[in-house]
Amino acid sequence: MALLKPDEYLSSVLKIDPQALVARGFVALLLDVDNTLVPRGTAAIPSEVRTWVARCTSCGLRLCLLSNNWHKVVFHYAEELKLPLVYKAMKPLPFAFLRALGKIGQKPRHAVVVGDQLMTDVLGAHLCGGMHAILVQPQSHIDLKHTLLLRKIERAFMGDLQPRE
Ligand SMILES: [Mg+2]
């Protein structure tokens, strides 16, 4: 199903070259948090991720965090990264994607969604104005129970698709 097919599949956000995205005409990045930027089970944003976020910003990309999480920690991450946040997003529903784009004043056709889940991040990106969806491998094996269940379904959709290193 095309809606559930990532436009790109990478091993980590660090493999995303912000300059290449800008060269392709993208100006906005909507970023999932848990297991995309921050591995679950750790309490800190990895320093490489901070550096990558800074690189994205200095390339002129507008970033917004977009998380289904609503716990205190997600506010803390947003504050640390100095990025706008849309929390309790209920991805894949399109409302929060549109809210996030509104916060940074961008249109879906210029936006890239980055996340570690097909059923929330990729599906939501495609449902919301056909945004470009980059799937990354989850940064930890630890996850919420229902997410682990979803991952089994994701595997069925993805077949033997492997991330680009
Ligand atoms: Mg996630």
Short mmCIF file of C-alpha atoms and ligand atoms in Angstrom, two decimals:
data_model
loop_
_atom_site.label_atom_id
_atom_site.label_comp_id
_atom_site.label_asym_id
_atom_site.label_seq_id
_atom_site.Cartn_x
_atom_site.Cartn_y
_atom_site.Cartn_z
CA MET A 1 0.00 0.00 0.00
CA ALA A 2 1.58 3.27 -1.15
CA LEU A 3 0.39 5.15 1.91
CA LEU A 4 2.50 2.87 4.07
CA LYS A 5 5.58 2.92 1.89
CA PRO A 6 8.33 5.21 3.18
CA ASP A 7 9.88 7.49 0.56
CA GLU A 8 13.23 6.75 2.14
CA TYR A 9 14.35 4.29 4.80
CA LEU A 10 17.54 5.07 6.70
CA SER A 11 19.33 3.54 9.66
CA SER A 12 19.24 6.80 11.65
CA VAL A 13 18.37 10.50 11.46
CA LEU A 14 22.09 11.15 11.35
CA LYS A 15 22.09 9.72 7.81
CA ILE A 16 19.82 12.53 6.64
CA ASP A 17 21.85 15.18 4.87
CA PRO A 18 20.11 18.51 5.53
CA GLN A 19 21.89 20.22 2.65
CA ALA A 20 20.62 17.56 0.23
CA LEU A 21 17.06 18.15 1.46
CA VAL A 22 17.39 21.89 0.92
CA ALA A 23 18.79 21.25 -2.57
CA ARG A 24 15.66 19.20 -3.32
CA GLY A 25 13.43 22.12 -2.34
CA PHE A 26 12.39 21.02 1.14
CA VAL A 27 12.23 23.67 3.83
CA ALA A 28 10.51 22.00 6.78
CA LEU A 29 11.26 18.97 8.92
CA LEU A 30 8.66 17.49 11.24
CA LEU A 31 10.51 15.24 13.64
CA ASP A 32 9.23 12.40 15.75
CA VAL A 33 10.95 12.23 19.13
CA ASP A 34 10.81 8.79 20.78
CA ASN A 35 13.14 6.30 19.16
CA THR A 36 13.78 8.74 16.32
CA LEU A 37 15.77 11.50 18.03
CA VAL A 38 16.04 9.96 21.48
CA PRO A 39 16.36 6.21 22.15
CA ARG A 40 13.66 5.03 24.56
CA GLY A 41 15.10 4.00 27.88
CA THR A 42 17.65 6.82 27.86
CA ALA A 43 17.03 10.17 29.46
CA ALA A 44 19.20 12.35 27.28
CA ILE A 45 19.41 13.53 23.71
CA PRO A 46 22.55 12.02 22.14
CA SER A 47 25.17 14.66 21.41
CA GLU A 48 25.38 13.60 17.72
CA VAL A 49 21.64 14.30 17.45
CA ARG A 50 22.08 17.77 18.94
CA THR A 51 24.82 18.46 16.41
CA TRP A 52 22.64 17.17 13.56
CA VAL A 53 19.71 19.36 14.66
CA ALA A 54 22.04 22.38 14.72
CA ARG A 55 23.26 21.52 11.21
CA CYS A 56 19.67 21.30 9.95
CA THR A 57 18.85 24.69 11.42
CA SER A 58 21.96 26.33 10.04
CA CYS A 59 21.08 24.99 6.56
CA GLY A 60 17.90 27.02 6.76
CA LEU A 61 15.48 24.16 7.47
CA ARG A 62 12.57 24.94 9.79
CA LEU A 63 12.13 22.19 12.38
CA CYS A 64 9.21 21.20 14.59
CA LEU A 65 8.96 18.26 16.97
CA LEU A 66 5.81 16.21 16.45
CA SER A 67 5.19 13.60 19.11
CA ASN A 68 2.35 11.41 20.29
CA ASN A 69 3.98 11.64 23.71
CA TRP A 70 2.54 14.09 26.24
CA HIS A 71 4.80 13.43 29.21
CA LYS A 72 7.04 16.04 30.77
CA VAL A 73 10.13 14.63 29.14
CA VAL A 74 9.03 15.63 25.64
CA PHE A 75 8.72 19.29 26.74
CA HIS A 76 12.17 19.02 28.22
CA TYR A 77 13.59 17.76 24.90
CA ALA A 78 11.91 20.60 23.00
CA GLU A 79 13.36 23.11 25.42
CA GLU A 80 16.83 21.57 25.20
CA LEU A 81 16.78 21.60 21.40
CA LYS A 82 15.07 25.01 21.31
CA LEU A 83 12.49 23.69 18.87
CA PRO A 84 8.72 24.17 18.67
CA LEU A 85 6.70 21.15 19.76
CA VAL A 86 3.33 19.64 18.95
CA TYR A 87 2.66 16.96 21.57
CA LYS A 88 -0.17 14.42 22.03
CA ALA A 89 -0.25 14.50 18.25
CA MET A 90 -2.43 11.42 17.69
CA LYS A 91 -0.45 10.56 14.56
CA PRO A 92 -1.40 9.38 11.94
CA LEU A 93 -4.35 11.81 12.13
CA PRO A 94 -3.53 14.89 10.03
CA PHE A 95 -4.51 17.63 12.52
CA ALA A 96 -1.24 17.75 14.43
CA PHE A 97 0.82 17.60 11.23
CA LEU A 98 -1.05 20.69 10.04
CA ARG A 99 -0.60 22.37 13.42
CA ALA A 100 3.13 21.69 13.29
CA LEU A 101 3.37 23.13 9.77
CA GLY A 102 1.39 26.16 10.95
CA LYS A 103 3.85 26.74 13.79
CA ILE A 104 6.72 27.04 11.34
CA GLY A 105 4.68 28.63 8.54
CA GLN A 106 5.21 25.95 5.90
CA LYS A 107 3.17 23.95 3.39
CA PRO A 108 2.96 20.12 3.20
CA ARG A 109 4.62 19.99 -0.22
CA HIS A 110 7.79 21.53 1.21
CA ALA A 111 7.88 19.34 4.30
CA VAL A 112 9.58 16.12 5.26
CA VAL A 113 8.34 13.93 8.09
CA VAL A 114 10.93 11.84 9.91
CA GLY A 115 9.96 9.03 12.25
CA ASP A 116 10.50 5.43 13.26
CA GLN A 117 6.98 4.09 12.74
CA LEU A 118 5.06 3.24 9.58
CA MET A 119 1.61 3.39 11.15
CA THR A 120 2.03 6.82 12.72
CA ASP A 121 4.82 8.81 11.07
CA VAL A 122 4.83 7.49 7.50
CA LEU A 123 1.08 6.97 7.19
CA GLY A 124 0.40 10.41 8.71
CA ALA A 125 2.85 12.11 6.36
CA HIS A 126 1.19 10.57 3.33
CA LEU A 127 -2.35 11.22 4.56
CA CYS A 128 -1.52 14.87 5.14
CA GLY A 129 -0.97 16.38 1.70
CA GLY A 130 1.39 13.66 0.54
CA MET A 131 4.39 14.81 2.55
CA HIS A 132 7.75 13.16 1.97
CA ALA A 133 8.26 10.49 4.62
CA ILE A 134 11.62 9.30 5.86
CA LEU A 135 11.47 6.21 8.03
CA VAL A 136 14.41 5.58 10.33
CA GLN A 137 15.21 2.45 12.28
CA PRO A 138 14.06 2.69 15.90
CA GLN A 139 17.01 3.81 18.02
CA SER A 140 16.26 1.29 20.76
CA HIS A 141 14.59 -2.12 21.09
CA ILE A 142 12.69 -0.78 24.08
CA ASP A 143 9.24 0.53 23.22
CA LEU A 144 5.66 0.79 24.43
CA LYS A 145 3.70 -2.49 24.36
CA HIS A 146 1.29 -1.38 21.65
CA THR A 147 4.17 -0.06 19.56
CA LEU A 148 5.93 -3.41 19.72
CA LEU A 149 2.74 -5.01 18.48
CA LEU A 150 2.49 -2.47 15.65
CA ARG A 151 6.05 -3.23 14.67
CA LYS A 152 5.05 -6.83 13.88
CA ILE A 153 2.39 -5.50 11.50
CA GLU A 154 4.92 -3.03 10.05
CA ARG A 155 7.29 -5.89 9.30
CA ALA A 156 4.58 -7.56 7.24
CA PHE A 157 4.15 -4.41 5.14
CA MET A 158 7.85 -3.80 4.75
CA GLY A 159 8.84 -7.30 3.70
CA ASP A 160 12.59 -7.43 3.37
CA LEU A 161 13.11 -3.68 2.89
CA GLN A 162 16.42 -2.74 4.49
CA PRO A 163 17.55 0.69 5.65
CA ARG A 164 20.18 2.58 3.69
CA GLU A 165 23.29 2.99 5.81
MG MG B 1 8.72 7.18 17.58
#
